[in-house]
Amino acid sequence: MSSVLTDEKIPNNVNLSSDRRLQRALEAWQPRFLDWWREMGPEGFQLKDVYLRTAVSVEPNGWAHFDYVKMPDYRWGIFLEPKEDGRTHGFGDLYGQPVWDEVPGEFRNMLRRLIVTQGDTEPASVEQQRHLGRTAPSLYDLRNLFQVNVEEGRHLWAMVYLLQTYFGRDGREEAEELLTRRSGDHDRPRILGAFNEPTSHWLSFFMFTMFTDRDGKYQLSALSESGFDPLARTCRFMLTEEAHHMFVGETGVGRIVRRACELMKQDPNEDVRAQGGIDLPTIQKYLNLWYTLSLDLFGGEVSSNAADAFASGLKGRHKEDRYQDHVCLDATHRIELLEDGKVIEKEVALRTALNEILRDEYVKDCQRGVDRWNKSIEEAGFRFALTLPSRRFHRQIGMWSDACFTPDGAPLTGEEWERRKGEWLPNDADEVYVKSLMQPVHERGKIANWIAPPAKGINALPQDFEYVKL
Ligand SMILES: [Fe+2]
Ligand SMILES: [Fe+2]
């Protein structure tokens, strides 16, 4: 493993200084990235010292360094997991053949599209979250927000490294484009839907990091199986950081749930809103929203693109080695389909069902988190369970988007949907109410009324540590 040169302009473990052309290209992109960060990164806190984790290597026991840093001085680096000698394609038509260290010409466009689509989500989420610092419920949460933001910035670096290294001129152009699209912008939107939705308060932020970052986990996991070895190695390391983002989401929602239960006990009518908290039915609505927006990110149920990416060895399945058959040429998979307005089950070619198969894994993972939230409601003595809605509900991508369904998956007319959607998804009044709670708590060790304190601090530090020096 090449050691990490932390005194370099761009920290890396890819021996960047040995490739002058690439080094110059990345050093030319760096100031453009910083301009973007200053313009679109966290608003209002750029000059503050934040207690952040920085990736300094890929060693399992020492990859992260914790210290105070001003965000624009964060050392965004390039880190790939070590190369595995003799690695072979783990799936697809080229199963068993040596993996690629260079871009395979015949799959160049498909590969570039996969990298750009992944890369685009990283700066998008920073843009979506840029105003949240002003209303943070505690210094601990403020720090976690910024931690997620700087790491999404590093994930952009990870994808730009691949584009600049392996795709020549169009790679450089794509790297520029990644800095010019803007989340929610009418003319230059980000590529994927969920990354153009506003994340306008902390309940949405925690739902986003629970559900949308978790989509990221599954996409990265599928790409970490790739036969394009540099992509696989990059994604494997990104997953290490991603785990913390989902931790922020799951524990964030979990703390709001816990607080809701405490406030129910304090109120004679169990009225959480009367006590200034976020009630469980409102939490359910935001869960419905962000979970379904995130389900869309997996793409259509039956997809020739997914089949092509698998056949060519570019994108595999989550934990491909758990499967017996890695070629799946004649295999079929049973999925639910909407045909002539009716829900039916049908066998389809497995390769075309890979989006749905990845989505299945994702749904199971989400359910585990929801179960943990429900356990805390039960322990508090209340009979209420949060649920993941049917995957037919509120879809905007794929075949379910052609019709309307209740959260239980029962069909309903467009008219009924319009009349009832405010029961299931946040309505204007919910949004106004949740936003009204978002008053900043920036005092050391203090916490907003609508959320419980964390179980423990960051990096074994106490909860009342000065995570951000304001
Ligand atoms: Fe990311
Ligand atoms: Fe993330």
CSV table of C-alpha atoms and ligand atoms in Angstrom, one decimal:
chain,number,residue,atom,x,y,z
A,1,MET,CA,0.0,0.0,0.0
A,2,SER,CA,1.4,3.4,-1.0
A,3,SER,CA,1.7,5.6,2.0
A,4,VAL,CA,-0.2,8.8,2.4
A,5,LEU,CA,1.6,12.1,1.7
A,6,THR,CA,-0.4,14.5,3.8
A,7,ASP,CA,1.8,17.5,3.0
A,8,GLU,CA,0.7,17.3,-0.6
A,9,LYS,CA,-1.8,19.8,-2.0
A,10,ILE,CA,-4.2,16.9,-2.6
A,11,PRO,CA,-3.8,14.1,0.0
A,12,ASN,CA,-3.9,10.8,-1.8
A,13,ASN,CA,-2.8,7.2,-1.8
A,14,VAL,CA,-2.7,6.9,-5.6
A,15,ASN,CA,0.8,8.2,-6.1
A,16,LEU,CA,-0.5,11.3,-7.7
A,17,SER,CA,2.9,13.0,-7.9
A,18,SER,CA,4.1,10.4,-10.3
A,19,ASP,CA,1.5,11.5,-12.9
A,20,ARG,CA,2.2,15.2,-13.7
A,21,ARG,CA,-0.6,15.5,-16.2
A,22,LEU,CA,-3.2,14.2,-13.8
A,23,GLN,CA,-1.8,16.2,-10.9
A,24,ARG,CA,-2.0,19.4,-12.9
A,25,ALA,CA,-5.6,18.6,-14.0
A,26,LEU,CA,-6.7,18.0,-10.5
A,27,GLU,CA,-4.8,21.0,-9.2
A,28,ALA,CA,-6.6,23.1,-11.8
A,29,TRP,CA,-10.0,21.7,-10.7
A,30,GLN,CA,-9.3,22.2,-7.0
A,31,PRO,CA,-9.9,26.0,-7.0
A,32,ARG,CA,-13.1,25.5,-9.0
A,33,PHE,CA,-14.2,23.1,-6.3
A,34,LEU,CA,-13.4,25.6,-3.6
A,35,ASP,CA,-15.3,28.3,-5.4
A,36,TRP,CA,-18.3,25.9,-5.5
A,37,TRP,CA,-17.9,25.0,-1.9
A,38,ARG,CA,-17.9,28.7,-0.8
A,39,GLU,CA,-20.9,29.5,-3.0
A,40,MET,CA,-23.0,26.4,-2.4
A,41,GLY,CA,-21.5,24.7,0.8
A,42,PRO,CA,-22.8,25.3,4.4
A,43,GLU,CA,-23.9,28.8,4.7
A,44,GLY,CA,-22.6,31.0,7.5
A,45,PHE,CA,-20.1,28.7,9.1
A,46,GLN,CA,-17.2,28.7,6.8
A,47,LEU,CA,-14.8,30.5,9.1
A,48,LYS,CA,-15.7,28.5,12.2
A,49,ASP,CA,-13.6,25.7,13.7
A,50,VAL,CA,-15.4,22.4,13.4
A,51,TYR,CA,-14.4,19.2,15.1
A,52,LEU,CA,-14.2,17.0,12.0
A,53,ARG,CA,-13.0,13.6,10.9
A,54,THR,CA,-10.6,13.6,7.9
A,55,ALA,CA,-9.7,10.5,5.9
A,56,VAL,CA,-6.0,10.2,5.9
A,57,SER,CA,-5.5,6.7,4.6
A,58,VAL,CA,-7.4,3.5,4.1
A,59,GLU,CA,-5.9,1.6,7.0
A,60,PRO,CA,-8.9,0.0,8.9
A,61,ASN,CA,-7.6,1.1,12.3
A,62,GLY,CA,-6.3,4.5,11.5
A,63,TRP,CA,-8.0,5.9,8.5
A,64,ALA,CA,-9.5,8.9,10.2
A,65,HIS,CA,-8.0,11.9,11.9
A,66,PHE,CA,-10.2,14.0,14.2
A,67,ASP,CA,-9.4,17.7,14.9
A,68,TYR,CA,-10.7,21.2,14.6
A,69,VAL,CA,-10.7,22.5,11.0
A,70,LYS,CA,-12.3,25.4,9.1
A,71,MET,CA,-14.3,23.8,6.4
A,72,PRO,CA,-12.6,25.5,3.4
A,73,ASP,CA,-9.3,24.2,4.8
A,74,TYR,CA,-10.6,20.6,4.9
A,75,ARG,CA,-8.1,18.2,3.2
A,76,TRP,CA,-10.3,16.6,0.6
A,77,GLY,CA,-8.2,13.6,-0.5
A,78,ILE,CA,-8.3,10.7,-2.9
A,79,PHE,CA,-8.2,7.3,-1.4
A,80,LEU,CA,-8.7,3.9,-3.0
A,81,GLU,CA,-8.7,0.6,-1.3
A,82,PRO,CA,-5.6,-1.4,-2.0
A,83,LYS,CA,-5.4,-3.3,-5.3
A,84,GLU,CA,-6.2,-7.0,-4.9
A,85,ASP,CA,-3.7,-9.0,-7.0
A,86,GLY,CA,-5.3,-11.3,-9.5
A,87,ARG,CA,-8.8,-10.0,-9.0
A,88,THR,CA,-11.3,-11.2,-11.7
A,89,HIS,CA,-14.7,-10.2,-12.8
A,90,GLY,CA,-17.2,-11.4,-10.2
A,91,PHE,CA,-20.3,-11.4,-12.4
A,92,GLY,CA,-21.6,-10.9,-15.9
A,93,ASP,CA,-20.5,-12.1,-19.4
A,94,LEU,CA,-16.8,-11.7,-18.5
A,95,TYR,CA,-17.1,-13.7,-15.2
A,96,GLY,CA,-13.7,-15.1,-14.2
A,97,GLN,CA,-11.6,-13.0,-16.5
A,98,PRO,CA,-9.1,-10.4,-15.2
A,99,VAL,CA,-10.6,-7.1,-14.1
A,100,TRP,CA,-9.8,-3.9,-16.0
A,101,ASP,CA,-7.3,-1.2,-14.9
A,102,GLU,CA,-8.3,0.9,-17.9
A,103,VAL,CA,-11.6,1.9,-19.3
A,104,PRO,CA,-12.9,-0.8,-21.6
A,105,GLY,CA,-13.5,1.0,-24.9
A,106,GLU,CA,-16.8,-0.7,-25.8
A,107,PHE,CA,-18.4,0.2,-22.4
A,108,ARG,CA,-16.9,3.7,-22.1
A,109,ASN,CA,-20.1,5.6,-22.3
A,110,MET,CA,-22.0,3.4,-20.0
A,111,LEU,CA,-19.2,3.6,-17.4
A,112,ARG,CA,-19.0,7.3,-17.7
A,113,ARG,CA,-22.7,7.7,-17.1
A,114,LEU,CA,-22.6,5.5,-14.0
A,115,ILE,CA,-19.7,7.5,-12.5
A,116,VAL,CA,-21.3,10.9,-13.4
A,117,THR,CA,-24.7,9.9,-12.0
A,118,GLN,CA,-23.1,8.8,-8.7
A,119,GLY,CA,-20.8,11.8,-8.7
A,120,ASP,CA,-23.7,14.2,-9.2
A,121,THR,CA,-25.5,13.1,-6.0
A,122,GLU,CA,-22.5,14.1,-3.8
A,123,PRO,CA,-22.5,17.9,-4.4
A,124,ALA,CA,-26.3,17.9,-4.7
A,125,SER,CA,-26.8,16.9,-1.2
A,126,VAL,CA,-24.4,19.5,0.1
A,127,GLU,CA,-26.5,22.1,-1.8
A,128,GLN,CA,-29.7,20.7,-0.4
A,129,GLN,CA,-28.4,21.0,3.2
A,130,ARG,CA,-26.6,24.3,3.0
A,131,HIS,CA,-29.0,26.4,5.1
A,132,LEU,CA,-29.5,23.9,7.9
A,133,GLY,CA,-26.6,25.1,10.1
A,134,ARG,CA,-28.7,28.2,11.1
A,135,THR,CA,-31.3,26.0,12.8
A,136,ALA,CA,-29.2,23.2,14.2
A,137,PRO,CA,-30.7,21.7,17.4
A,138,SER,CA,-27.3,21.3,19.1
A,139,LEU,CA,-23.6,21.7,18.5
A,140,TYR,CA,-23.3,18.0,18.2
A,141,ASP,CA,-25.8,17.9,15.4
A,142,LEU,CA,-24.3,20.9,13.7
A,143,ARG,CA,-21.0,19.1,13.6
A,144,ASN,CA,-22.5,16.0,12.2
A,145,LEU,CA,-24.2,18.0,9.5
A,146,PHE,CA,-20.8,19.5,8.5
A,147,GLN,CA,-19.1,16.1,8.7
A,148,VAL,CA,-21.6,14.7,6.3
A,149,ASN,CA,-21.2,17.7,4.0
A,150,VAL,CA,-17.4,17.6,3.8
A,151,GLU,CA,-17.5,13.9,3.2
A,152,GLU,CA,-19.9,14.3,0.3
A,153,GLY,CA,-17.4,16.8,-1.0
A,154,ARG,CA,-14.7,14.1,-0.8
A,155,HIS,CA,-17.0,11.7,-2.6
A,156,LEU,CA,-17.2,14.2,-5.4
A,157,TRP,CA,-13.4,14.2,-5.5
A,158,ALA,CA,-13.5,10.4,-5.6
A,159,MET,CA,-15.6,10.5,-8.8
A,160,VAL,CA,-13.8,13.4,-10.3
A,161,TYR,CA,-10.5,11.5,-9.9
A,162,LEU,CA,-11.9,8.7,-12.0
A,163,LEU,CA,-13.2,11.1,-14.6
A,164,GLN,CA,-10.0,13.1,-14.8
A,165,THR,CA,-7.7,10.0,-14.8
A,166,TYR,CA,-9.5,7.7,-17.2
A,167,PHE,CA,-11.8,9.7,-19.5
A,168,GLY,CA,-9.6,12.3,-21.0
A,169,ARG,CA,-11.2,15.4,-22.3
A,170,ASP,CA,-14.9,14.4,-21.8
A,171,GLY,CA,-13.9,13.4,-18.3
A,172,ARG,CA,-12.6,16.9,-17.7
A,173,GLU,CA,-15.8,18.4,-19.1
A,174,GLU,CA,-18.0,16.2,-16.9
A,175,ALA,CA,-15.9,17.3,-13.9
A,176,GLU,CA,-16.8,20.9,-14.7
A,177,GLU,CA,-20.4,20.0,-15.2
A,178,LEU,CA,-20.6,18.5,-11.7
A,179,LEU,CA,-19.8,21.9,-10.4
A,180,THR,CA,-22.3,23.8,-12.5
A,181,ARG,CA,-25.5,21.9,-12.0
A,182,ARG,CA,-27.5,23.0,-9.0
A,183,SER,CA,-29.9,21.2,-6.8
A,184,GLY,CA,-33.5,22.3,-7.5
A,185,ASP,CA,-32.4,24.7,-10.3
A,186,HIS,CA,-35.0,24.9,-13.0
A,187,ASP,CA,-32.5,25.2,-15.9
A,188,ARG,CA,-29.6,23.2,-14.6
A,189,PRO,CA,-31.0,20.6,-12.1
A,190,ARG,CA,-29.1,17.8,-10.6
A,191,ILE,CA,-29.6,14.5,-12.4
A,192,LEU,CA,-31.8,12.5,-10.0
A,193,GLY,CA,-35.1,13.6,-8.6
A,194,ALA,CA,-34.6,13.2,-4.8
A,195,PHE,CA,-31.5,15.4,-5.1
A,196,ASN,CA,-33.6,18.3,-6.3
A,197,GLU,CA,-36.0,18.2,-3.4
A,198,PRO,CA,-35.6,20.8,-0.7
A,199,THR,CA,-34.2,19.6,2.6
A,200,SER,CA,-35.5,22.5,4.4
A,201,HIS,CA,-35.4,21.4,8.0
A,202,TRP,CA,-33.8,18.9,10.3
A,203,LEU,CA,-36.5,16.3,10.2
A,204,SER,CA,-36.1,16.1,6.4
A,205,PHE,CA,-32.3,16.1,6.9
A,206,PHE,CA,-32.4,13.1,9.2
A,207,MET,CA,-34.9,11.3,6.9
A,208,PHE,CA,-32.6,12.1,4.0
A,209,THR,CA,-29.5,10.7,5.7
A,210,MET,CA,-31.5,7.6,6.8
A,211,PHE,CA,-33.1,6.8,3.5
A,212,THR,CA,-31.4,8.7,0.7
A,213,ASP,CA,-27.8,8.1,1.9
A,214,ARG,CA,-28.8,4.5,2.3
A,215,ASP,CA,-29.7,4.4,-1.4
A,216,GLY,CA,-26.1,5.6,-1.8
A,217,LYS,CA,-24.9,2.7,0.2
A,218,TYR,CA,-26.5,0.2,-2.1
A,219,GLN,CA,-25.4,2.0,-5.3
A,220,LEU,CA,-21.9,2.1,-4.0
A,221,SER,CA,-22.1,-1.5,-2.9
A,222,ALA,CA,-23.2,-2.6,-6.4
A,223,LEU,CA,-20.4,-0.4,-8.0
A,224,SER,CA,-17.8,-1.8,-5.6
A,225,GLU,CA,-18.3,-5.1,-7.3
A,226,SER,CA,-17.4,-3.5,-10.6
A,227,GLY,CA,-15.0,-5.1,-13.1
A,228,PHE,CA,-13.5,-1.6,-13.6
A,229,ASP,CA,-11.1,-2.0,-10.7
A,230,PRO,CA,-10.4,1.7,-9.9
A,231,LEU,CA,-14.2,2.2,-9.5
A,232,ALA,CA,-14.6,-0.8,-7.2
A,233,ARG,CA,-11.7,0.3,-5.0
A,234,THR,CA,-12.9,3.9,-4.8
A,235,CYS,CA,-16.5,2.8,-3.9
A,236,ARG,CA,-15.3,0.4,-1.2
A,237,PHE,CA,-13.6,3.2,0.7
A,238,MET,CA,-16.5,5.6,0.2
A,239,LEU,CA,-18.7,3.0,2.0
A,240,THR,CA,-16.6,3.4,5.1
A,241,GLU,CA,-17.6,7.1,5.3
A,242,GLU,CA,-21.1,6.5,4.3
A,243,ALA,CA,-21.8,4.4,7.3
A,244,HIS,CA,-21.6,7.5,9.5
A,245,HIS,CA,-24.1,9.4,7.4
A,246,MET,CA,-26.7,6.7,7.9
A,247,PHE,CA,-25.9,6.6,11.6
A,248,VAL,CA,-26.7,10.3,11.7
A,249,GLY,CA,-30.0,9.7,10.0
A,250,GLU,CA,-31.1,6.7,12.0
A,251,THR,CA,-30.1,8.0,15.4
A,252,GLY,CA,-31.5,11.5,14.5
A,253,VAL,CA,-34.9,10.2,13.7
A,254,GLY,CA,-34.6,7.8,16.6
A,255,ARG,CA,-34.0,10.7,19.0
A,256,ILE,CA,-37.0,12.6,17.6
A,257,VAL,CA,-39.1,9.5,18.2
A,258,ARG,CA,-37.8,9.1,21.7
A,259,ARG,CA,-38.5,12.8,22.5
A,260,ALA,CA,-42.1,12.4,21.0
A,261,CYS,CA,-42.7,9.6,23.5
A,262,GLU,CA,-41.4,11.7,26.4
A,263,LEU,CA,-43.6,14.6,25.5
A,264,MET,CA,-46.7,12.3,25.1
A,265,LYS,CA,-46.2,11.2,28.7
A,266,GLN,CA,-45.9,14.9,29.8
A,267,ASP,CA,-49.2,16.0,28.2
A,268,PRO,CA,-52.6,15.2,29.7
A,269,ASN,CA,-53.9,14.4,26.1
A,270,GLU,CA,-50.6,12.9,24.9
A,271,ASP,CA,-50.5,15.9,22.5
A,272,VAL,CA,-46.9,16.2,21.4
A,273,ARG,CA,-47.4,19.3,19.4
A,274,ALA,CA,-48.9,21.0,22.5
A,275,GLN,CA,-45.5,20.3,24.1
A,276,GLY,CA,-43.5,21.7,21.2
A,277,GLY,CA,-42.4,18.3,19.8
A,278,ILE,CA,-42.9,16.4,16.5
A,279,ASP,CA,-45.6,13.8,16.9
A,280,LEU,CA,-45.3,10.3,15.6
A,281,PRO,CA,-47.9,10.7,12.8
A,282,THR,CA,-46.0,13.6,11.4
A,283,ILE,CA,-42.7,11.6,11.6
A,284,GLN,CA,-44.6,8.9,9.6
A,285,LYS,CA,-45.5,11.4,6.9
A,286,TYR,CA,-41.9,12.5,6.4
A,287,LEU,CA,-40.8,8.8,6.4
A,288,ASN,CA,-43.3,8.2,3.7
A,289,LEU,CA,-41.9,11.1,1.6
A,290,TRP,CA,-38.2,10.4,1.9
A,291,TYR,CA,-38.5,6.6,1.7
A,292,THR,CA,-40.4,6.8,-1.5
A,293,LEU,CA,-38.2,9.5,-3.1
A,294,SER,CA,-35.3,7.2,-2.3
A,295,LEU,CA,-37.0,4.1,-3.8
A,296,ASP,CA,-37.2,6.0,-7.0
A,297,LEU,CA,-33.4,6.3,-7.1
A,298,PHE,CA,-33.1,2.6,-7.9
A,299,GLY,CA,-34.8,3.1,-11.3
A,300,GLY,CA,-37.3,1.1,-13.3
A,301,GLU,CA,-38.5,-2.3,-12.2
A,302,VAL,CA,-37.6,-3.9,-15.5
A,303,SER,CA,-34.6,-2.2,-17.0
A,304,SER,CA,-32.4,-3.0,-20.0
A,305,ASN,CA,-29.9,-0.5,-18.7
A,306,ALA,CA,-29.5,-2.5,-15.5
A,307,ALA,CA,-29.1,-5.7,-17.6
A,308,ASP,CA,-26.4,-4.1,-19.8
A,309,ALA,CA,-24.5,-2.8,-16.8
A,310,PHE,CA,-24.5,-6.3,-15.3
A,311,ALA,CA,-23.7,-8.1,-18.5
A,312,SER,CA,-20.7,-5.9,-19.2
A,313,GLY,CA,-19.3,-6.3,-15.7
A,314,LEU,CA,-19.7,-2.7,-14.6
A,315,LYS,CA,-22.4,-2.9,-11.9
A,316,GLY,CA,-23.1,-6.0,-9.9
A,317,ARG,CA,-25.3,-6.9,-7.0
A,318,HIS,CA,-25.0,-6.0,-3.3
A,319,LYS,CA,-22.6,-8.6,-1.9
A,320,GLU,CA,-22.3,-10.5,-5.2
A,321,ASP,CA,-20.3,-13.3,-3.5
A,322,ARG,CA,-23.4,-14.5,-1.6
A,323,TYR,CA,-25.0,-15.6,-4.9
A,324,GLN,CA,-24.4,-19.0,-6.6
A,325,ASP,CA,-25.0,-17.9,-10.2
A,326,HIS,CA,-22.9,-14.9,-11.2
A,327,VAL,CA,-23.8,-15.0,-14.9
A,328,CYS,CA,-27.6,-15.2,-14.7
A,329,LEU,CA,-27.9,-15.6,-18.4
A,330,ASP,CA,-31.1,-17.7,-18.4
A,331,ALA,CA,-32.2,-17.0,-14.8
A,332,THR,CA,-35.5,-15.5,-14.1
A,333,HIS,CA,-36.9,-13.5,-11.2
A,334,ARG,CA,-40.4,-13.2,-10.0
A,335,ILE,CA,-41.6,-9.6,-9.5
A,336,GLU,CA,-44.8,-7.7,-9.1
A,337,LEU,CA,-45.9,-5.8,-12.2
A,338,LEU,CA,-48.6,-3.4,-13.1
A,339,GLU,CA,-50.3,-4.6,-16.3
A,340,ASP,CA,-53.4,-3.0,-17.7
A,341,GLY,CA,-54.0,-1.3,-14.3
A,342,LYS,CA,-53.8,-4.6,-12.4
A,343,VAL,CA,-51.1,-5.8,-10.1
A,344,ILE,CA,-49.8,-9.2,-11.2
A,345,GLU,CA,-46.8,-11.4,-10.5
A,346,LYS,CA,-44.6,-12.4,-13.4
A,347,GLU,CA,-41.2,-14.1,-14.1
A,348,VAL,CA,-38.9,-11.8,-15.9
A,349,ALA,CA,-35.3,-12.2,-17.1
A,350,LEU,CA,-33.2,-11.8,-13.9
A,351,ARG,CA,-30.8,-9.4,-15.5
A,352,THR,CA,-33.6,-7.0,-16.3
A,353,ALA,CA,-34.8,-7.1,-12.7
A,354,LEU,CA,-31.5,-6.0,-11.1
A,355,ASN,CA,-32.8,-2.6,-10.0
A,356,GLU,CA,-35.7,-4.4,-8.2
A,357,ILE,CA,-33.3,-6.9,-6.6
A,358,LEU,CA,-31.1,-4.1,-5.3
A,359,ARG,CA,-34.2,-2.3,-4.1
A,360,ASP,CA,-35.3,-5.5,-2.2
A,361,GLU,CA,-32.0,-5.4,-0.3
A,362,TYR,CA,-32.5,-1.7,0.5
A,363,VAL,CA,-36.0,-2.2,1.7
A,364,LYS,CA,-34.9,-4.9,4.1
A,365,ASP,CA,-32.1,-2.7,5.5
A,366,CYS,CA,-34.6,0.2,6.0
A,367,GLN,CA,-37.0,-2.1,7.8
A,368,ARG,CA,-34.2,-3.0,10.3
A,369,GLY,CA,-33.9,0.7,11.2
A,370,VAL,CA,-37.7,1.2,11.5
A,371,ASP,CA,-37.9,-1.8,13.8
A,372,ARG,CA,-35.3,-0.2,16.1
A,373,TRP,CA,-37.4,3.0,16.2
A,374,ASN,CA,-40.5,1.0,17.0
A,375,LYS,CA,-38.8,-0.9,19.8
A,376,SER,CA,-38.2,2.4,21.5
A,377,ILE,CA,-41.8,3.4,21.1
A,378,GLU,CA,-42.9,0.1,22.6
A,379,GLU,CA,-40.4,0.4,25.5
A,380,ALA,CA,-41.9,3.8,26.2
A,381,GLY,CA,-45.3,2.0,26.6
A,382,PHE,CA,-47.1,3.3,23.5
A,383,ARG,CA,-49.0,1.3,20.9
A,384,PHE,CA,-47.8,3.0,17.7
A,385,ALA,CA,-45.7,1.5,15.0
A,386,LEU,CA,-43.9,3.4,12.2
A,387,THR,CA,-44.2,1.5,8.9
A,388,LEU,CA,-42.5,1.6,5.5
A,389,PRO,CA,-45.3,2.2,3.0
A,390,SER,CA,-45.8,-0.1,0.1
A,391,ARG,CA,-43.3,0.4,-2.7
A,392,ARG,CA,-46.3,1.2,-5.0
A,393,PHE,CA,-47.1,4.3,-3.0
A,394,HIS,CA,-46.1,7.8,-4.2
A,395,ARG,CA,-43.7,6.7,-6.9
A,396,GLN,CA,-42.4,9.0,-9.6
A,397,ILE,CA,-40.1,6.6,-11.5
A,398,GLY,CA,-41.0,3.1,-12.7
A,399,MET,CA,-44.3,1.5,-13.5
A,400,TRP,CA,-46.0,2.3,-10.2
A,401,SER,CA,-45.8,6.0,-11.1
A,402,ASP,CA,-48.5,5.3,-13.8
A,403,ALA,CA,-51.1,4.9,-11.1
A,404,CYS,CA,-52.1,6.0,-7.6
A,405,PHE,CA,-51.9,3.8,-4.5
A,406,THR,CA,-52.4,4.2,-0.7
A,407,PRO,CA,-49.5,3.5,1.7
A,408,ASP,CA,-51.0,0.0,2.0
A,409,GLY,CA,-50.6,-0.5,-1.7
A,410,ALA,CA,-54.3,-0.4,-2.6
A,411,PRO,CA,-55.2,1.4,-5.8
A,412,LEU,CA,-57.1,4.6,-5.8
A,413,THR,CA,-58.2,7.1,-8.4
A,414,GLY,CA,-56.3,10.3,-9.2
A,415,GLU,CA,-59.1,12.3,-7.7
A,416,GLU,CA,-59.0,10.3,-4.4
A,417,TRP,CA,-55.2,10.7,-4.4
A,418,GLU,CA,-55.4,14.5,-4.6
A,419,ARG,CA,-58.0,14.6,-1.9
A,420,ARG,CA,-56.2,12.3,0.5
A,421,LYS,CA,-52.4,12.7,-0.1
A,422,GLY,CA,-52.2,15.3,2.7
A,423,GLU,CA,-53.1,12.4,5.1
A,424,TRP,CA,-50.0,10.5,4.1
A,425,LEU,CA,-47.4,13.0,3.0
A,426,PRO,CA,-46.4,16.3,4.7
A,427,ASN,CA,-49.0,18.9,3.9
A,428,ASP,CA,-48.4,22.7,4.0
A,429,ALA,CA,-49.5,22.9,7.6
A,430,ASP,CA,-47.1,20.1,8.7
A,431,GLU,CA,-44.3,21.9,6.9
A,432,VAL,CA,-45.1,25.2,8.6
A,433,TYR,CA,-45.3,23.5,12.0
A,434,VAL,CA,-42.1,21.6,11.7
A,435,LYS,CA,-40.3,24.7,10.4
A,436,SER,CA,-41.7,26.7,13.4
A,437,LEU,CA,-39.7,24.4,15.7
A,438,MET,CA,-36.4,25.0,14.0
A,439,GLN,CA,-34.9,27.5,16.3
A,440,PRO,CA,-31.1,27.2,16.7
A,441,VAL,CA,-29.6,25.8,19.8
A,442,HIS,CA,-25.9,26.7,19.6
A,443,GLU,CA,-25.1,26.7,23.3
A,444,ARG,CA,-22.6,24.0,24.5
A,445,GLY,CA,-24.4,20.9,25.9
A,446,LYS,CA,-27.9,22.3,25.2
A,447,ILE,CA,-30.5,20.6,23.0
A,448,ALA,CA,-33.7,21.7,21.2
A,449,ASN,CA,-36.9,20.6,22.9
A,450,TRP,CA,-38.1,18.5,19.9
A,451,ILE,CA,-35.2,16.0,20.0
A,452,ALA,CA,-33.6,13.8,22.6
A,453,PRO,CA,-29.9,14.1,23.3
A,454,PRO,CA,-27.6,11.6,21.6
A,455,ALA,CA,-26.7,8.4,23.5
A,456,LYS,CA,-23.0,9.4,23.3
A,457,GLY,CA,-20.7,12.0,21.9
A,458,ILE,CA,-18.4,11.9,18.8
A,459,ASN,CA,-15.0,10.0,19.0
A,460,ALA,CA,-15.6,9.1,22.7
A,461,LEU,CA,-15.9,12.8,23.6
A,462,PRO,CA,-18.6,14.0,26.0
A,463,GLN,CA,-21.9,15.2,24.7
A,464,ASP,CA,-21.3,18.8,25.8
A,465,PHE,CA,-18.0,19.0,24.0
A,466,GLU,CA,-17.6,22.2,21.9
A,467,TYR,CA,-18.0,20.4,18.6
A,468,VAL,CA,-18.2,23.8,16.7
A,469,LYS,CA,-16.5,26.9,18.0
A,470,LEU,CA,-19.0,29.7,17.3
B,1,FE,FE,-21.7,10.3,-0.6
B,2,FE,FE,-23.6,10.1,2.2
